[in-house]
XYZ file of C-alpha atoms in Angstrom:
718
model
C 82.973 -226.853 -293.077
C 79.919 -228.627 -294.604
C 80.214 -232.283 -294.570
C 76.847 -232.998 -296.242
C 76.101 -232.481 -299.948
C 72.425 -231.449 -300.502
C 70.567 -230.439 -303.553
C 67.048 -229.319 -304.553
C 64.976 -232.264 -305.568
C 61.736 -230.565 -306.124
C 60.736 -226.845 -306.336
C 57.571 -224.795 -306.809
C 56.228 -221.308 -306.149
C 52.944 -220.213 -304.363
C 53.306 -216.925 -306.181
C 52.580 -215.201 -302.968
C 54.821 -214.217 -299.928
C 54.995 -216.866 -297.101
C 54.921 -215.254 -293.710
C 57.441 -216.191 -290.988
C 56.793 -219.370 -289.086
C 53.346 -219.768 -290.577
C 53.590 -222.950 -292.745
C 52.406 -226.532 -292.135
C 51.876 -229.797 -294.079
C 48.785 -231.924 -293.702
C 46.848 -234.546 -295.560
C 43.653 -232.676 -295.912
C 42.157 -235.308 -298.321
C 43.436 -238.169 -296.096
C 45.923 -239.392 -298.596
C 48.173 -236.667 -300.193
C 50.277 -234.043 -298.551
C 49.450 -230.366 -298.995
C 51.379 -227.286 -297.965
C 49.356 -224.586 -296.153
C 50.934 -221.254 -295.511
C 49.787 -217.768 -294.367
C 50.338 -214.902 -296.804
C 49.540 -211.260 -297.128
C 46.032 -209.930 -297.324
C 44.780 -212.136 -294.376
C 44.852 -215.250 -296.519
C 45.943 -218.853 -296.330
C 47.270 -220.562 -299.501
C 47.128 -224.355 -299.857
C 49.424 -226.054 -302.453
C 48.471 -229.675 -303.356
C 51.239 -232.016 -304.089
C 48.896 -234.257 -306.171
C 45.644 -232.456 -307.190
C 42.737 -234.873 -307.476
C 41.506 -233.102 -310.649
C 44.185 -232.733 -313.342
C 42.488 -229.443 -314.449
C 42.295 -228.051 -310.978
C 44.919 -225.475 -309.903
C 47.569 -226.653 -307.542
C 47.255 -223.532 -305.409
C 44.036 -222.536 -303.624
C 43.445 -219.507 -301.357
C 41.242 -219.242 -298.188
C 40.179 -215.770 -297.126
C 40.549 -215.590 -293.429
C 39.737 -211.830 -293.257
C 41.886 -211.597 -290.110
C 45.550 -211.521 -289.496
C 46.800 -215.141 -289.103
C 48.909 -215.607 -285.930
C 49.071 -219.389 -285.745
C 48.776 -222.156 -288.378
C 48.983 -225.823 -287.766
C 47.677 -229.153 -289.346
C 46.721 -232.400 -287.621
C 43.999 -234.914 -287.090
C 41.695 -235.215 -284.052
C 40.961 -238.774 -285.070
C 43.292 -241.111 -287.066
C 40.245 -242.229 -289.232
C 39.567 -238.605 -290.262
C 41.430 -236.230 -292.598
C 43.678 -233.735 -291.141
C 42.147 -230.404 -290.083
C 43.737 -226.902 -290.686
C 43.864 -224.881 -287.526
C 43.921 -221.139 -288.012
C 44.516 -218.812 -285.128
C 43.920 -214.947 -285.182
C 44.044 -212.185 -282.686
C 40.582 -213.075 -281.348
C 39.606 -216.454 -282.688
C 40.706 -220.070 -283.124
C 39.089 -222.380 -285.622
C 39.581 -225.927 -286.937
C 38.760 -226.132 -290.670
C 37.947 -229.070 -292.872
C 39.543 -228.162 -296.216
C 37.785 -230.812 -298.355
C 34.300 -230.116 -297.083
C 34.876 -226.324 -296.814
C 33.330 -226.248 -293.299
C 34.441 -225.481 -289.782
C 34.894 -228.345 -287.252
C 34.659 -225.605 -284.613
C 34.983 -221.850 -284.294
C 35.773 -220.148 -280.975
C 36.094 -216.589 -279.822
C 39.155 -216.073 -277.669
C 39.595 -212.585 -276.206
C 43.000 -213.567 -274.789
C 44.362 -213.805 -278.298
C 46.139 -216.709 -280.131
C 49.912 -216.491 -280.452
C 50.830 -220.115 -281.042
C 49.315 -223.517 -281.499
C 50.321 -227.255 -281.826
C 48.474 -230.520 -282.151
C 49.198 -234.109 -281.080
C 48.479 -237.046 -278.707
C 48.466 -236.098 -275.055
C 47.044 -238.161 -272.184
C 45.517 -240.686 -274.507
C 43.590 -238.272 -276.761
C 44.457 -235.916 -279.682
C 44.259 -232.376 -278.601
C 44.845 -228.893 -279.922
C 47.053 -226.706 -277.588
C 46.761 -223.005 -277.917
C 49.062 -220.273 -276.509
C 47.359 -217.056 -275.572
C 48.027 -213.976 -273.341
C 49.587 -215.467 -270.248
C 47.742 -218.758 -270.672
C 47.618 -222.006 -272.474
C 44.539 -224.178 -273.077
C 43.710 -227.331 -274.797
C 40.656 -228.153 -277.054
C 39.206 -231.363 -278.226
C 37.623 -232.052 -281.743
C 34.493 -230.196 -280.777
C 36.226 -227.220 -279.376
C 35.550 -228.082 -275.707
C 38.157 -226.869 -273.346
C 40.039 -229.810 -271.794
C 42.747 -227.897 -269.775
C 43.641 -224.210 -269.007
C 46.799 -222.950 -267.366
C 48.628 -219.699 -266.764
C 52.155 -218.448 -267.640
C 54.009 -215.364 -266.915
C 53.633 -213.603 -270.362
C 52.363 -214.228 -273.863
C 52.983 -217.736 -275.067
C 54.930 -217.365 -278.299
C 55.555 -221.023 -279.056
C 54.400 -224.585 -278.098
C 55.780 -227.990 -278.743
C 54.730 -231.683 -277.730
C 57.909 -233.556 -276.757
C 57.846 -237.376 -276.836
C 60.166 -239.640 -274.836
C 60.144 -237.664 -271.551
C 61.287 -239.886 -268.630
C 61.177 -239.228 -264.885
C 63.235 -241.743 -263.114
C 62.348 -245.269 -264.141
C 58.912 -244.418 -265.401
C 57.736 -245.010 -268.889
C 58.369 -242.482 -271.609
C 55.601 -239.817 -271.722
C 54.561 -236.794 -273.701
C 55.244 -233.279 -272.264
C 53.953 -229.911 -273.396
C 56.768 -227.348 -273.645
C 55.869 -223.615 -273.870
C 58.088 -220.698 -274.560
C 56.906 -217.228 -273.592
C 57.939 -213.563 -273.870
C 59.100 -213.483 -270.252
C 62.142 -215.596 -271.479
C 60.909 -218.762 -269.757
C 60.609 -222.353 -270.944
C 57.899 -224.247 -269.107
C 56.893 -227.982 -268.976
C 53.370 -229.222 -268.453
C 52.965 -232.817 -267.447
C 49.149 -232.970 -267.260
C 48.824 -231.859 -263.656
C 51.418 -229.340 -262.982
C 53.538 -226.642 -264.772
C 57.233 -226.240 -263.907
C 59.876 -223.993 -265.269
C 62.681 -225.645 -267.198
C 64.925 -222.597 -267.623
C 64.956 -218.845 -267.918
C 66.696 -217.827 -271.069
C 68.462 -214.494 -271.973
C 65.636 -213.252 -274.353
C 62.154 -213.897 -275.680
C 61.563 -217.484 -276.652
C 60.184 -217.275 -280.317
C 60.371 -220.812 -281.635
C 60.185 -224.414 -280.390
C 60.519 -227.721 -282.323
C 60.299 -231.228 -280.820
C 62.536 -234.145 -281.869
C 60.818 -237.367 -282.775
C 61.956 -239.072 -279.543
C 64.382 -238.890 -276.657
C 62.843 -235.921 -274.886
C 64.820 -233.501 -276.937
C 63.621 -230.167 -278.350
C 65.077 -227.151 -279.906
C 64.434 -223.544 -278.962
C 65.146 -220.158 -280.571
C 65.377 -216.663 -278.978
C 64.805 -213.258 -280.286
C 68.515 -212.277 -279.967
C 69.643 -214.910 -282.550
C 70.273 -217.875 -280.063
C 69.228 -221.361 -280.984
C 69.875 -224.527 -279.004
C 68.749 -227.951 -277.887
C 67.507 -229.306 -274.521
C 67.209 -232.882 -273.544
C 64.432 -232.700 -270.938
C 65.706 -230.175 -268.273
C 69.338 -230.066 -269.442
C 70.672 -227.828 -272.172
C 72.844 -229.780 -274.679
C 74.187 -227.016 -276.821
C 73.515 -223.572 -278.071
C 74.918 -221.052 -280.627
C 74.264 -217.464 -281.395
C 74.132 -215.691 -284.718
C 73.628 -212.095 -285.933
C 70.509 -213.063 -287.943
C 67.174 -213.898 -286.416
C 66.024 -217.460 -286.517
C 62.664 -217.910 -288.176
C 61.891 -221.583 -288.074
C 63.407 -225.094 -287.664
C 62.576 -228.735 -287.743
C 64.216 -232.089 -286.910
C 64.750 -234.223 -290.000
C 66.889 -237.292 -290.625
C 68.535 -235.815 -293.660
C 71.264 -238.456 -294.104
C 69.063 -241.359 -293.068
C 71.375 -242.594 -290.402
C 68.591 -242.896 -287.717
C 69.590 -239.690 -286.015
C 67.530 -236.587 -286.958
C 69.460 -233.417 -287.736
C 68.238 -229.773 -286.841
C 67.315 -227.875 -290.040
C 67.346 -223.990 -289.289
C 66.212 -221.142 -291.325
C 67.298 -217.573 -290.748
C 65.960 -214.070 -291.655
C 68.981 -213.294 -293.859
C 68.079 -216.287 -296.161
C 70.575 -218.773 -294.630
C 69.589 -222.465 -294.328
C 71.656 -224.582 -291.971
C 71.664 -228.261 -291.018
C 73.247 -228.924 -287.708
C 74.260 -232.235 -286.055
C 72.307 -232.978 -282.975
C 73.804 -235.830 -280.977
C 74.483 -236.415 -277.383
C 77.463 -234.480 -276.204
C 77.493 -232.565 -279.504
C 77.811 -228.866 -280.076
C 75.496 -228.328 -283.021
C 78.275 -228.643 -285.759
C 77.139 -227.332 -289.181
C 76.698 -230.165 -291.701
C 75.310 -228.040 -294.452
C 74.805 -224.371 -295.126
C 73.228 -222.517 -298.207
C 72.092 -219.053 -298.906
C 68.720 -218.274 -300.483
C 67.885 -215.162 -302.498
C 65.233 -213.921 -299.997
C 64.496 -214.466 -296.277
C 63.803 -218.087 -295.450
C 60.621 -217.858 -293.405
C 59.711 -221.510 -292.600
C 60.926 -225.140 -292.765
C 58.699 -228.248 -292.395
C 59.487 -231.952 -292.455
C 57.191 -233.950 -294.948
C 57.011 -236.801 -297.306
C 55.723 -234.387 -299.991
C 56.271 -236.578 -303.011
C 54.872 -239.776 -301.402
C 58.026 -241.821 -301.961
C 58.503 -242.656 -298.265
C 61.308 -240.140 -297.567
C 60.730 -237.323 -295.026
C 62.611 -234.333 -296.352
C 63.008 -230.725 -295.284
C 60.836 -228.256 -297.197
C 62.210 -224.654 -297.055
C 59.843 -221.807 -297.679
C 60.993 -218.265 -298.534
C 59.232 -214.849 -298.317
C 58.935 -214.559 -302.096
C 56.802 -217.739 -302.121
C 59.496 -220.227 -303.302
C 59.522 -223.689 -301.846
C 62.336 -226.183 -302.095
C 62.676 -229.743 -301.033
C 66.254 -230.657 -300.034
C 67.783 -234.091 -300.066
C 71.294 -235.522 -299.866
C 73.185 -236.086 -303.170
C 75.451 -238.999 -303.876
C 79.078 -238.148 -303.635
C 81.943 -239.891 -305.600
C 84.692 -241.582 -303.789
C 86.995 -238.753 -304.910
C 84.836 -236.020 -303.373
C 84.558 -237.938 -300.086
C 88.297 -238.390 -299.900
C 88.770 -234.680 -300.806
C 86.414 -233.580 -298.028
C 88.205 -235.845 -295.490
C 91.586 -234.239 -296.444
C 90.259 -230.711 -296.203
C 88.930 -231.384 -292.790
C 92.108 -232.949 -291.655
C 94.115 -230.038 -293.094
C 91.883 -227.499 -291.320
C 92.427 -229.224 -287.846
C 96.145 -229.323 -288.434
C 96.322 -225.633 -289.282
C 94.393 -224.749 -286.163
C 96.680 -226.997 -284.043
C 99.739 -225.280 -285.664
C 98.375 -221.811 -284.806
C 97.796 -222.785 -281.174
C 101.343 -224.214 -280.889
C 102.811 -221.115 -282.355
C 100.927 -218.866 -279.855
C 102.076 -221.026 -276.905
C 105.614 -220.967 -278.120
C 105.592 -217.116 -278.421
C 104.327 -216.839 -274.780
C 107.091 -219.240 -273.466
C 109.737 -217.270 -275.311
C 108.481 -214.018 -273.824
C 108.413 -215.409 -270.312
C 112.053 -216.843 -270.747
C 113.220 -213.383 -271.946
C 111.641 -211.763 -268.801
C 113.294 -214.220 -266.533
C 116.710 -213.547 -268.130
C 116.184 -209.803 -267.752
C 115.294 -210.156 -264.134
C 118.304 -212.355 -263.383
C 120.683 -209.863 -265.150
C 119.322 -207.047 -262.769
C 119.774 -209.128 -259.588
C 122.054 -212.181 -260.281
C 122.317 -212.914 -256.527
C 118.649 -213.816 -256.255
C 118.175 -217.550 -255.822
C 115.928 -219.184 -258.424
C 113.526 -220.672 -255.743
C 112.737 -217.479 -253.878
C 109.592 -215.391 -254.431
C 109.952 -212.409 -256.707
C 109.977 -208.901 -254.976
C 106.837 -206.786 -255.079
C 108.197 -204.653 -258.007
C 109.300 -207.606 -260.033
C 108.011 -208.396 -263.519
C 107.568 -211.972 -262.345
C 104.526 -213.308 -260.662
C 104.506 -215.583 -257.558
C 103.490 -219.132 -258.496
C 101.315 -219.195 -255.405
C 99.280 -216.277 -256.360
C 95.468 -216.843 -255.800
C 92.290 -215.018 -256.639
C 89.343 -214.701 -254.321
C 85.734 -213.586 -255.002
C 83.070 -212.012 -252.812
C 79.891 -210.115 -253.289
C 79.452 -206.490 -251.996
C 76.079 -204.680 -251.989
C 76.055 -201.169 -253.303
C 72.987 -199.196 -252.077
C 74.028 -195.934 -253.987
C 74.003 -197.679 -257.413
C 71.264 -200.246 -256.617
C 73.679 -203.088 -257.664
C 75.975 -205.760 -256.253
C 79.674 -205.645 -256.972
C 81.537 -208.937 -257.636
C 84.857 -208.116 -255.967
C 87.894 -210.001 -257.391
C 91.035 -209.834 -255.166
C 94.538 -211.065 -256.019
C 97.071 -212.107 -253.403
C 100.887 -211.515 -253.046
C 100.949 -208.023 -254.448
C 99.644 -209.043 -257.794
C 97.254 -206.702 -259.874
C 94.277 -207.540 -261.937
C 94.368 -206.183 -265.494
C 90.741 -207.277 -266.259
C 88.121 -209.921 -266.058
C 85.782 -211.547 -268.544
C 82.537 -212.471 -266.711
C 80.196 -214.849 -268.456
C 76.738 -215.648 -267.115
C 73.191 -215.853 -268.252
C 70.353 -213.248 -267.494
C 72.649 -210.695 -265.641
C 73.786 -208.431 -268.454
C 71.626 -206.043 -270.615
C 70.714 -206.298 -274.286
C 70.685 -210.200 -274.202
C 74.543 -210.408 -273.885
C 75.968 -213.342 -271.925
C 79.394 -211.795 -271.063
C 81.055 -208.518 -270.263
C 84.722 -207.530 -269.708
C 85.529 -205.333 -266.695
C 88.927 -203.480 -266.175
C 90.246 -200.493 -264.275
C 92.227 -197.604 -265.773
C 95.068 -198.375 -263.351
C 95.353 -202.141 -262.474
C 94.889 -202.644 -258.781
C 94.905 -205.811 -256.499
C 90.995 -205.633 -256.302
C 88.652 -205.282 -259.229
C 84.997 -204.585 -258.728
C 82.435 -205.836 -261.363
C 78.967 -204.163 -260.780
C 75.948 -206.327 -261.583
C 72.400 -204.974 -261.592
C 69.706 -207.494 -261.618
C 66.090 -206.651 -262.804
C 64.751 -209.964 -261.499
C 65.732 -212.426 -258.837
C 67.790 -215.047 -260.829
C 70.541 -217.391 -259.725
C 73.098 -218.381 -262.194
C 76.682 -219.876 -262.498
C 79.264 -217.254 -263.386
C 82.471 -218.224 -265.288
C 85.377 -215.803 -264.852
C 88.640 -215.437 -266.702
C 90.785 -213.126 -264.617
C 94.003 -211.597 -265.964
C 96.506 -211.394 -263.122
C 100.066 -210.168 -263.294
C 102.748 -208.160 -261.532
C 102.684 -204.369 -261.564
C 105.536 -204.124 -263.971
C 104.747 -207.005 -266.294
C 103.025 -207.040 -269.584
C 102.546 -210.875 -269.386
C 99.806 -212.164 -267.059
C 98.281 -215.395 -265.974
C 94.609 -216.270 -266.755
C 92.798 -217.630 -263.788
C 89.594 -219.543 -264.676
C 87.030 -219.453 -261.869
C 83.524 -220.437 -261.181
C 81.169 -218.513 -258.956
C 77.587 -219.278 -257.987
C 75.430 -216.010 -257.910
C 72.800 -216.554 -255.328
C 69.239 -216.131 -256.661
C 68.272 -213.461 -254.048
C 71.520 -211.666 -253.933
C 69.825 -208.207 -254.563
C 68.346 -208.566 -251.035
C 70.727 -207.121 -248.405
C 70.515 -208.601 -244.819
C 69.561 -206.176 -242.022
C 69.039 -206.604 -238.379
C 65.486 -205.321 -238.301
C 63.051 -203.823 -240.863
C 61.905 -200.219 -240.424
C 58.454 -201.297 -241.355
C 56.839 -204.880 -241.312
C 55.371 -205.576 -244.749
C 51.634 -206.138 -244.788
C 51.782 -208.892 -247.298
C 52.567 -212.428 -246.278
C 52.303 -216.134 -247.188
C 52.380 -218.915 -244.589
C 52.859 -222.598 -245.340
C 52.852 -225.683 -243.013
C 56.329 -227.212 -243.335
C 57.741 -229.702 -240.770
C 61.476 -229.310 -241.183
C 64.516 -228.885 -238.981
C 65.889 -225.321 -238.363
C 69.270 -226.333 -239.796
C 67.777 -227.025 -243.166
C 66.321 -223.517 -243.379
C 69.709 -222.094 -242.496
C 71.363 -224.189 -245.144
C 68.869 -223.074 -247.744
C 69.349 -219.294 -246.784
C 73.111 -219.717 -247.244
C 72.661 -221.037 -250.841
C 70.146 -218.426 -252.171
C 70.915 -215.267 -250.266
C 74.148 -213.414 -249.804
C 73.993 -213.997 -246.099
C 74.663 -216.595 -243.328
C 72.873 -217.295 -240.112
C 73.753 -219.209 -236.890
C 72.211 -222.805 -237.218
C 71.754 -222.996 -233.431
C 69.268 -220.130 -233.437
C 65.641 -219.675 -234.330
C 65.254 -219.212 -238.097
C 64.514 -215.577 -238.923
C 66.142 -213.230 -241.311
C 65.310 -209.727 -242.540
C 66.439 -208.147 -245.901
C 65.995 -204.945 -247.797
C 65.925 -205.083 -251.655
C 68.416 -202.880 -253.418
C 66.032 -202.359 -256.336
C 63.190 -200.529 -254.496
C 64.186 -200.535 -250.807
C 61.315 -202.942 -250.022
C 61.454 -205.104 -246.987
C 61.520 -208.903 -246.829
C 61.273 -211.209 -243.747
C 61.574 -215.002 -243.818
C 60.973 -217.056 -240.617
C 60.055 -220.402 -239.340
C 58.444 -221.699 -236.185
C 57.208 -224.944 -234.618
C 53.611 -223.739 -234.288
C 50.885 -226.014 -235.695
C 53.456 -228.664 -236.533
C 55.764 -226.293 -238.241
C 55.184 -223.043 -240.156
C 57.217 -221.176 -242.694
C 56.289 -217.520 -243.265
C 57.420 -214.931 -245.886
C 56.500 -211.282 -245.351
C 56.922 -209.081 -248.302
C 54.597 -206.702 -250.199
C 55.795 -208.182 -253.530
C 53.802 -211.298 -254.320
C 56.194 -212.362 -257.017
C 59.067 -212.406 -254.608
C 57.139 -214.458 -252.114
C 56.224 -216.953 -254.911
C 59.901 -217.199 -255.991
C 61.037 -217.928 -252.468
C 58.292 -220.598 -251.904
C 59.327 -222.270 -255.179
C 63.071 -222.111 -254.410
C 62.615 -223.471 -250.903
C 60.317 -226.197 -252.195
C 62.995 -227.259 -254.667
C 65.753 -227.233 -251.965
C 63.736 -229.297 -249.563
C 62.320 -231.622 -252.216
C 58.756 -230.807 -251.525
C 56.139 -232.198 -253.963
C 52.987 -230.869 -252.456
C 52.488 -227.575 -250.432
C 49.408 -225.560 -249.533
C 49.535 -222.129 -248.231
C 47.552 -219.109 -246.891
C 48.312 -215.645 -248.192
C 47.290 -212.025 -248.050
C 48.610 -209.118 -250.073
C 46.333 -206.092 -249.392
C 48.016 -203.718 -251.712
C 48.160 -206.034 -254.669
C 44.619 -207.336 -254.027
C 43.349 -203.727 -254.010
C 44.921 -203.102 -257.415
C 43.615 -206.411 -258.684
C 40.085 -205.363 -257.632
C 40.394 -202.353 -259.901
C 41.645 -204.529 -262.657
C 38.510 -206.820 -262.407
C 36.316 -203.704 -262.520
C 38.017 -202.557 -265.719
C 37.544 -206.100 -267.367
C 33.945 -205.811 -266.594
C 33.582 -202.363 -267.978
C 35.505 -203.248 -271.118
C 33.224 -206.317 -271.673
C 30.105 -204.165 -271.331
C 31.511 -201.673 -273.799
C 32.478 -204.516 -276.159
C 28.973 -205.921 -276.220
C 27.443 -202.424 -276.679
C 29.832 -201.645 -279.626
C 29.051 -205.129 -281.121
C 25.254 -204.393 -281.064
C 25.825 -200.873 -282.571
C 28.012 -202.231 -285.331
C 25.429 -204.967 -286.107
C 22.649 -202.251 -286.418
C 24.939 -200.124 -288.704
C 25.689 -203.256 -290.763
C 22.038 -203.847 -291.401
C 21.645 -200.216 -292.400
C 24.460 -200.523 -294.904
C 22.766 -203.532 -296.537
C 19.466 -201.661 -296.776
C 21.114 -198.612 -298.267
C 23.016 -200.700 -300.828
C 19.765 -202.303 -301.918
C 17.933 -198.986 -302.192
C 20.751 -197.459 -304.132
C 20.808 -200.393 -306.534
C 17.026 -200.194 -306.937
C 17.267 -196.499 -307.742
C 19.993 -197.126 -310.333
C 17.807 -199.729 -312.057
C 14.872 -197.312 -312.166
C 17.226 -194.582 -313.458
C 16.401 -192.489 -310.444
C 19.647 -190.634 -310.153
C 18.558 -188.312 -307.428
C 17.611 -191.065 -304.922
C 20.616 -193.044 -305.976
C 23.000 -190.119 -305.093
C 21.046 -189.714 -301.839
C 21.277 -193.373 -300.880
C 25.103 -193.520 -301.646
C 25.588 -190.209 -299.678
C 23.808 -191.850 -296.688
C 25.971 -195.007 -297.228
C 29.060 -192.925 -297.128
C 28.123 -191.309 -293.795
C 27.173 -194.720 -292.295
C 30.431 -196.181 -293.538
C 32.297 -193.412 -291.789
C 30.463 -194.150 -288.604
C 31.255 -197.757 -288.917
C 35.018 -197.012 -289.210
C 34.763 -194.893 -286.236
C 32.958 -197.572 -284.254
C 35.495 -200.179 -285.440
C 38.388 -198.014 -284.181
C 36.680 -197.719 -280.792
C 36.094 -201.444 -280.697
C 39.815 -202.022 -281.610
C 40.986 -199.723 -278.855
C 38.646 -201.332 -276.343
C 39.842 -204.822 -277.398
C 43.455 -203.841 -276.730
C 42.565 -202.373 -273.314
C 40.644 -205.598 -272.531
C 43.451 -207.774 -273.645
C 45.918 -205.856 -271.326
C 43.570 -206.112 -268.402
C 43.024 -209.887 -268.996
C 46.817 -210.269 -269.046
C 46.877 -208.792 -265.474
C 44.256 -211.184 -264.369
C 46.151 -214.109 -265.756
C 49.362 -212.787 -264.233
C 47.686 -212.565 -260.745
C 46.549 -216.206 -261.077
C 50.027 -217.231 -262.092
C 51.582 -215.411 -259.003
C 48.965 -217.003 -256.736
C 49.847 -220.463 -258.188
C 53.582 -219.869 -257.441
C 52.680 -219.722 -253.648
C 51.758 -223.455 -253.835
C 53.271 -226.741 -255.071
C 51.974 -229.745 -256.739
C 48.235 -230.532 -256.951
C 47.465 -227.557 -254.763
C 48.927 -225.133 -257.392
C 46.969 -226.854 -260.296
C 43.771 -226.956 -258.215
C 44.014 -223.154 -257.475
C 44.488 -222.337 -261.142
C 41.415 -224.452 -262.231
C 39.256 -222.992 -259.428
C 40.349 -219.525 -260.294
C 39.434 -220.150 -263.900
C 35.915 -221.440 -262.823
C 35.401 -218.398 -260.637
C 36.207 -216.004 -263.453
C 33.811 -217.816 -265.878
C 31.077 -217.570 -263.166
C 31.962 -213.948 -262.563
C 32.315 -214.868 -258.831
C 34.677 -212.201 -257.631
C 34.300 -212.910 -253.914
C 35.081 -216.590 -254.420
C 38.097 -215.659 -256.688
C 39.766 -213.630 -253.929
C 39.070 -216.359 -251.279
C 40.765 -218.922 -253.593
C 43.862 -216.816 -254.193
C 44.129 -216.263 -250.336
C 43.433 -219.785 -249.098
C 43.788 -222.022 -252.180
C 40.219 -223.338 -251.590
C 36.792 -222.384 -252.732
C 34.524 -220.387 -250.350
């Protein structure tokens, strides 16, 4: 039930549709707030809250001539006006609205999917999310940082108040990508915060406290405080935008959410809260964006909700009378009492049913003492009945079975299993049951990636003749590498490997293995274990020796799996820095072909650009000649020029289609390049990881392929 009363305090229309998530507010004249939003026709509209000229229109339009993929406003220098940053599929530009000029304009073949601005490391930077990478630019468009991710970066946010131990609060860059991962960048290293159940499509940072909100493509929204998720909810509609705004001016910002079905919600965001709804309204068209701004210049920051039909509303709390406050309080109290009554009635009905069953059982066998265990065919269940869990690999189905077993002759009617990232279609839970209840129930789980998660189970246990059953609530930790089945020896030793120097006791390796694999080893033996993956039957070997002061080796032809193992072991042992040497012949051979394709696509791109430039000059010449012929009333030559112009235009359209297809192919190849760098970085920790990423970037810019492969293998330049 809504506990806030909000109303529209100002309203206007841009007269043009506002695209989803592409709205921002900035002071482009240095004084007054203006709303900039992307619209149809590759344009950006700017609405001025206070036009400098009374006769000037309040809405202006900028022709971008490219599809807008990112839009953000901010200042590179506090003494300057805010700049409007516009991202497209191939470019990123910072635009001075008042001077009608570009601060900088950069081509970016990796694409632009998201952007944010703010203070980071003592200077104001623009952060851009591209295809498997993020980079930062200064006021002149110079690159200050470049890093890799596992997929397209769909959202970015700068989070303030991030603390590590007793250190001072700092700013962190949070990225959300299409591989479902949330990552944190601290200036020197990128770490994964969490892997969610679907693509991360939106991020929003709270003003302080290290809190930020996230939204997924499956309708989930939630809030993290640094690395810990505080709450989340899931809806049928798709979240389009959100912002933190202190709506009731109590010093604690609320989360304002907009949805694709036109719903606008305000949710409470406090420590230990569950995102309770404080306000909810329904708009006539999809709500596409919400921004927090002092748009009227009265010192109050309010949520501005934008809709697809171009309507913009500013929302603010309305004063309530004492009678309304008392009525709301009574309604909330009544609702809680009704819920409590329903729960008590349900509990009473269950107790009455159990008493009736006990009486019926006693009537059948009055000689049975009350304190003895019930017979196997009884409707009663032994009070000491327990439920045990174990994992069983299934090679035939390429899955693992979570086996649930009940003791004392009890049977399992069904089990509700809840866990993240293990069920298809973005679902977090599944219900398993057998046609005929048995003492053991198997729940098949098929994992596409190596993920570890905490499973919550609600198991329905009862006797064979009873229709009343107990609910056993259990927790089970699913090991991250549970899809790898232990074997004595591998039929073929993998050619790919990574070796790192780690000085650690053998017992620590055995303890790590027990936590992340569905296997155990003897601590008093040398550390070596072999596994076969259920997904593709590939081999995996992990071992450790005392050579060279201690070496840890992973042999596997899958570079991603080796990186995951290095990262997991590093987290378990608490390692901050780790260098390694690696070689993956199969993947490196494929990567060599990818680099050749990139070079070919770049050559074709330059050739097509030159040809299109020549054709463009020809078009200009034909237009002038046709116009001259028209002025001279030379209809014959005019028709001839326009006919030639038609043919050249057709050729231009064909060349543009070729260029578009070549760009898509180039983008896909560059994505593979960034993915390889990201996988190579996963084989290291700390400064070694960031150093490898930076050196790989430099080698690619210099087109030094030999050096690139040497860096990936050794982590050092040749």
